[in-house]
Structures are given as structure tokens and as C-alpha cells.
Coordinates of C-alpha atoms in Angstrom, one line a residue:
M1 CA 143.6 56.9 3.2
A2 CA 144.9 53.8 4.9
I3 CA 146.0 54.2 8.6
P4 CA 149.4 53.0 9.5
R5 CA 149.5 49.9 11.7
T6 CA 151.3 51.8 14.4
D7 CA 150.5 53.7 17.6
S8 CA 149.6 57.1 16.4
A9 CA 152.0 58.7 18.9
V10 CA 154.9 56.5 18.2
L11 CA 156.6 58.8 15.8
T12 CA 155.7 62.1 17.5
G13 CA 158.6 64.5 17.4
R14 CA 160.5 62.3 14.8
R15 CA 161.7 64.0 11.6
V16 CA 161.4 62.0 8.4
L17 CA 163.1 63.1 5.2
I18 CA 161.2 61.8 2.2
C19 CA 163.2 61.7 -1.0
R20 CA 160.6 60.1 -3.3
P21 CA 159.2 61.8 -6.4
E22 CA 155.8 63.5 -6.4
P23 CA 153.0 62.6 -6.1
E24 CA 154.2 59.6 -4.1
A25 CA 156.1 61.8 -1.7
S26 CA 153.1 63.8 -0.5
R27 CA 151.0 60.6 -0.1
L28 CA 153.7 59.0 2.0
A29 CA 154.2 62.2 4.0
R30 CA 150.5 62.1 5.0
Q31 CA 151.0 58.6 6.4
F32 CA 153.9 59.7 8.5
Q33 CA 152.1 62.7 9.7
A34 CA 149.2 60.5 10.7
A35 CA 151.7 58.6 12.8
G36 CA 152.9 61.8 14.5
A37 CA 156.0 62.5 12.5
E38 CA 157.3 65.8 11.1
T39 CA 158.1 65.4 7.4
H40 CA 160.2 67.2 4.8
I41 CA 159.7 66.3 1.2
F42 CA 163.0 66.5 -0.8
P43 CA 162.6 64.5 -4.0
L44 CA 166.0 63.3 -5.3
V45 CA 164.6 61.9 -8.5
A46 CA 162.2 63.7 -10.8
R47 CA 160.5 62.2 -13.9
E48 CA 159.2 63.5 -17.1
P49 CA 157.6 61.7 -20.1
L50 CA 159.7 61.3 -23.2
P51 CA 158.3 62.7 -26.4
E52 CA 156.7 60.2 -28.8
T53 CA 158.9 58.9 -31.5
P54 CA 158.1 57.1 -34.8
E55 CA 159.9 54.0 -33.4
R56 CA 157.8 54.0 -30.2
R57 CA 154.6 54.5 -32.2
T58 CA 155.6 51.5 -34.4
I59 CA 156.0 49.4 -31.2
I60 CA 152.7 50.4 -29.8
L61 CA 150.9 49.7 -33.1
S62 CA 152.4 46.2 -33.2
L63 CA 151.3 45.4 -29.6
D64 CA 149.3 42.4 -30.9
E65 CA 152.6 40.8 -31.9
F66 CA 153.8 40.5 -28.3
S67 CA 153.0 37.7 -25.9
H68 CA 154.1 39.4 -22.6
V69 CA 154.1 43.1 -21.5
I70 CA 156.1 44.1 -18.4
A71 CA 155.8 47.5 -16.6
V72 CA 158.7 48.2 -14.2
S73 CA 157.0 50.9 -12.1
P74 CA 153.6 52.4 -11.5
Y75 CA 154.7 55.5 -13.5
A76 CA 155.7 53.3 -16.5
A77 CA 152.4 51.5 -16.3
R78 CA 150.4 54.7 -16.3
L79 CA 152.3 56.2 -19.2
L80 CA 152.0 53.0 -21.2
L81 CA 148.3 52.8 -20.6
E82 CA 147.8 56.4 -21.6
E83 CA 149.5 55.8 -24.9
L84 CA 147.7 52.6 -25.5
D85 CA 144.4 54.4 -25.1
T86 CA 145.3 56.6 -28.1
W87 CA 146.0 53.7 -30.5
W88 CA 144.1 50.7 -29.1
P89 CA 140.5 51.4 -28.1
Q90 CA 140.4 47.7 -27.3
L91 CA 143.5 46.0 -26.3
P92 CA 144.6 42.8 -28.1
A93 CA 143.5 39.6 -26.4
G94 CA 145.9 37.0 -25.1
L95 CA 148.6 39.3 -23.7
N96 CA 150.2 38.4 -20.4
W97 CA 150.6 41.6 -18.3
Y98 CA 153.2 41.9 -15.5
G99 CA 153.9 44.5 -12.8
V100 CA 157.2 44.6 -10.9
G101 CA 155.6 44.8 -7.5
A102 CA 152.2 45.3 -6.0
G103 CA 152.0 49.0 -6.8
T104 CA 152.7 48.5 -10.5
A105 CA 150.3 45.6 -10.7
K106 CA 147.6 47.8 -9.0
A107 CA 148.1 50.5 -11.7
L108 CA 147.5 47.9 -14.4
A109 CA 144.6 46.3 -12.6
E110 CA 142.9 49.7 -12.3
Y111 CA 142.8 49.8 -16.1
G112 CA 140.9 46.5 -16.0
L113 CA 143.8 44.2 -16.7
S114 CA 144.8 41.0 -14.7
P115 CA 148.5 41.5 -14.2
R116 CA 150.9 39.0 -12.7
K117 CA 153.3 40.0 -10.0
P118 CA 155.9 38.4 -7.8
D119 CA 154.5 36.3 -4.9
G120 CA 157.1 37.9 -2.6
G121 CA 159.2 40.9 -3.2
W122 CA 159.0 43.8 -5.6
T123 CA 162.2 43.7 -7.6
S124 CA 163.2 42.5 -11.1
E125 CA 164.8 39.5 -9.5
A126 CA 161.5 38.5 -7.8
L127 CA 159.6 39.0 -11.1
L128 CA 162.0 36.8 -13.0
K129 CA 161.1 33.9 -10.7
L130 CA 157.6 33.7 -12.1
P131 CA 157.1 30.4 -13.9
S132 CA 155.5 32.1 -16.9
L133 CA 158.8 33.9 -17.5
A134 CA 161.0 30.9 -17.1
H135 CA 161.2 29.6 -20.7
F136 CA 160.5 31.1 -24.2
D137 CA 160.5 29.9 -27.7
G138 CA 161.1 33.2 -29.5
E139 CA 158.0 34.9 -28.0
R140 CA 158.1 38.7 -28.0
V141 CA 158.3 40.6 -24.6
L142 CA 157.7 44.3 -24.3
V143 CA 159.3 46.0 -21.3
A144 CA 158.0 49.5 -20.5
R145 CA 160.5 51.5 -18.3
G146 CA 162.5 54.7 -18.0
E147 CA 165.1 55.9 -20.4
E148 CA 167.9 54.4 -18.3
G149 CA 167.4 51.3 -16.2
R150 CA 168.7 48.0 -15.1
E151 CA 169.4 45.6 -17.9
L152 CA 168.8 42.5 -15.8
T153 CA 165.3 41.8 -17.1
R154 CA 166.2 42.1 -20.7
R155 CA 169.4 40.1 -20.5
T156 CA 167.7 37.3 -18.4
L157 CA 164.7 37.0 -20.7
E158 CA 166.8 37.0 -23.8
A159 CA 169.0 34.2 -22.3
R160 CA 165.8 32.3 -21.7
G161 CA 164.8 32.5 -25.4
A162 CA 162.6 35.6 -25.5
R163 CA 162.8 38.4 -28.1
V164 CA 162.8 41.5 -25.9
T165 CA 161.8 45.1 -26.9
V166 CA 162.6 47.8 -24.3
M167 CA 160.4 50.8 -24.7
P168 CA 161.6 53.9 -22.7
L169 CA 158.7 56.1 -21.7
Y170 CA 160.3 58.7 -19.4
R171 CA 163.5 60.0 -18.1
R172 CA 164.7 60.4 -14.5
F173 CA 166.9 63.3 -13.3
C174 CA 168.0 64.9 -10.1
P175 CA 166.3 68.2 -9.4
D176 CA 168.5 71.3 -9.4
Y177 CA 168.6 72.4 -5.8
T178 CA 170.4 75.4 -4.5
P179 CA 172.9 75.0 -1.7
A180 CA 170.5 76.7 0.7
Q181 CA 167.7 74.2 -0.1
I182 CA 170.2 71.3 0.4
N183 CA 171.3 72.6 3.7
T184 CA 167.7 73.1 4.8
A185 CA 166.8 69.5 4.0
L186 CA 169.9 67.7 5.1
G187 CA 171.3 70.0 7.8
E188 CA 168.7 72.2 9.4
F189 CA 165.9 69.6 9.3
A190 CA 168.3 67.1 10.7
P191 CA 166.2 64.0 9.9
D192 CA 165.8 61.1 12.2
A193 CA 165.1 58.8 9.2
I194 CA 165.5 59.0 5.5
I195 CA 163.3 57.4 2.8
A196 CA 165.4 56.5 -0.3
L197 CA 163.6 54.0 -2.4
S198 CA 166.0 53.5 -5.3
G199 CA 169.7 53.2 -5.9
E200 CA 169.5 56.4 -8.0
T201 CA 167.9 58.3 -5.1
L202 CA 170.6 57.0 -2.7
N203 CA 173.4 58.1 -5.1
N204 CA 171.9 61.5 -5.5
L205 CA 171.6 61.8 -1.7
I206 CA 175.2 60.9 -1.2
A207 CA 176.3 63.4 -3.9
L208 CA 174.3 66.3 -2.6
S209 CA 175.3 65.7 1.0
A210 CA 179.0 65.7 0.2
N211 CA 179.4 69.5 0.8
C212 CA 176.7 69.9 3.5
S213 CA 177.2 69.8 7.2
H214 CA 175.0 66.8 8.4
N215 CA 175.0 63.7 10.4
L216 CA 173.0 61.4 8.1
Y217 CA 175.1 58.2 8.1
D218 CA 174.1 57.0 11.5
R219 CA 170.4 57.6 10.7
P220 CA 168.1 54.8 9.5
V221 CA 167.7 54.9 5.8
I222 CA 164.8 53.0 4.3
V223 CA 165.8 51.3 1.0
P224 CA 163.8 49.0 -1.3
A225 CA 166.0 45.9 -1.6
R226 CA 169.1 44.1 -0.3
R227 CA 171.1 45.3 -3.2
I228 CA 170.5 48.9 -2.3
A229 CA 171.1 48.2 1.4
D230 CA 174.5 46.9 0.5
Q231 CA 175.1 50.0 -1.6
A232 CA 174.1 52.1 1.4
R233 CA 176.5 50.3 3.8
T234 CA 179.3 50.7 1.3
A235 CA 178.6 54.4 1.3
G236 CA 178.8 54.5 5.0
F237 CA 175.2 54.3 6.2
N238 CA 175.1 52.3 9.5
A239 CA 171.4 51.4 9.5
P240 CA 169.8 50.6 6.1
C241 CA 166.5 48.9 6.5
I242 CA 164.2 47.1 4.0
P243 CA 160.5 47.4 4.7
G244 CA 158.0 44.6 4.6
S245 CA 156.8 46.0 1.3
L246 CA 156.8 49.4 -0.5
A247 CA 153.3 50.1 0.6
D248 CA 153.1 53.4 2.5
N249 CA 152.0 51.8 5.8
D250 CA 154.9 49.3 5.7
I251 CA 157.4 52.1 5.1
V252 CA 156.0 53.9 8.2
D253 CA 156.2 50.7 10.1
A254 CA 159.8 50.2 9.1
V255 CA 160.8 53.6 10.5
T256 CA 158.7 52.9 13.7
E257 CA 160.6 49.6 14.2
Q258 CA 163.9 51.3 13.7
R259 CA 163.1 54.0 16.2
A260 CA 161.8 51.4 18.7
G261 CA 165.1 49.5 18.4
R262 CA 167.1 52.7 19.1
D263 CA 164.9 53.6 22.0
G264 CA 165.3 50.1 23.6
G265 CA 162.5 48.3 21.8
S266 CA 162.6 45.4 19.4
G267 CA 163.2 47.2 16.1
K268 CA 166.1 46.0 14.1
A269 CA 167.8 46.8 10.8
K270 CA 167.7 44.3 7.9

């Protein structure tokens, strides 16, 4: 396990609410605990694979007709590769693989692929800046993602001349928490910082906290991109912060910097 680039005592006594899905939530919690923090795991997005359909099987079997394959998340990458294992003992040559961010690229690389990823950033906007995705002459692009997702990648690539096929592999949903569970996480735990790494997570947090006694809006909330930071500010959060990357140690560092700023150090919101 990587050790956070922080003083191990810097977050002692700080309470961090982690709203990521599992298993990522537990992995991140261990990083925060190594930095001295107390954690509460409260996933606000859960995921489950979608059942295979004849349409999806047809897409998989025609993989050799595509020029580019994009996975939008590590979970999408893993599900795609598991399915490809069933139908393609050896993957077609000549495919260009892409991961939206380092974590997704790592999931593809662990399978033996050589994926491309944004030089800086981990969003669809950053991915779309890659030169190899700038112009198309009717080439086919496969996008592996969740059942519902942003349409930016599809629309942009189609506008650039690509023929895009979106392949949903999983669905996301908000877990069904009882009022007591919500109050324990948001009220009784009283987090000093909140980890909400998607717009959907943030929206679910806002919805669940509406009828709960809490003081969350003046707490630092760690979000993945400026678009989500703007969304958080609009909702009333005073201190949204974008980490240096979505790697666990950078998320821990972002909370550390925020707390240092509140305690008179140099930490600052982004």
C-alpha cells in the first residue's frame, strides 16, 4: 500500500466521510487512516453489471471492426475485459485503447494493453484533447461506460467524423439507506471533510442530507473536476477542492492542505 505524502499525524482526530463505491472506498479509507484520520464509509453510488444482451454480444463479436476503444472508468474497463476474455482469446491487432484517467489506463495496462490517457487531467474533456482523437474519417469508436453517462464524448467524436457505439456495461444507483443510517453518517459522525468524486455522488449527498441535521456546507468537499466544484458551490458548499489527481494519496493530500489552510497553514481551495 502506498503511503500518503503527508505527516502521519497531520490528520489525527479529523473525521473523513468517504462517499465512494466499494472496493475503492475501503482502499481510500486505509490511506486516510494511515494519515491519522477517522473514516466513515458511506457509498452514495453503487454499481452492478448489466445482464448480457444479444445486441451487446454482437458488438463484442465485431470488435475487430473498431479502430478505437475507450473505457470511461476502471470499473468499465474491468467489465469490458472480462467480457472480451469470453469471446476473444486473443484480442484483434491494431486497436487503439484509451482510459479516461490514470486509474482506468492502469486497469487496461494490467491486462497487457498499452492504453493512451490524457497527459493532464482525468476527465472526458482532457481525453478529447488527445491528438489521436482529433479527426476521423468514418472510423468506428467503441465507448464502454455505465447505463447513463455524459454524452460529451459521443457527441464530440461524432462531430469529428467518427462512428461511435456506446456500450453500457453497468448501472449506477443510490443505495437505500434508512434515516438512522443517514443521520449516523451525516449528523453524528459530523465529518471534517467529505469525499464526493462524481456529480452523481454529490447530488445524492445533497438529496439525502436535505432532511438531516448537519453542518456539511462549510466543510471541505473533495470533487473530481471544476465542473463538479461549480456544481458544489451552486448547491451551497463553501470549500470544494479538486485534488492533484484521483490517486488515493493525492486525495489525502488535498484534505491535508484544506485542513492546514483552516488551521492557519497554506492549504487553499481550488
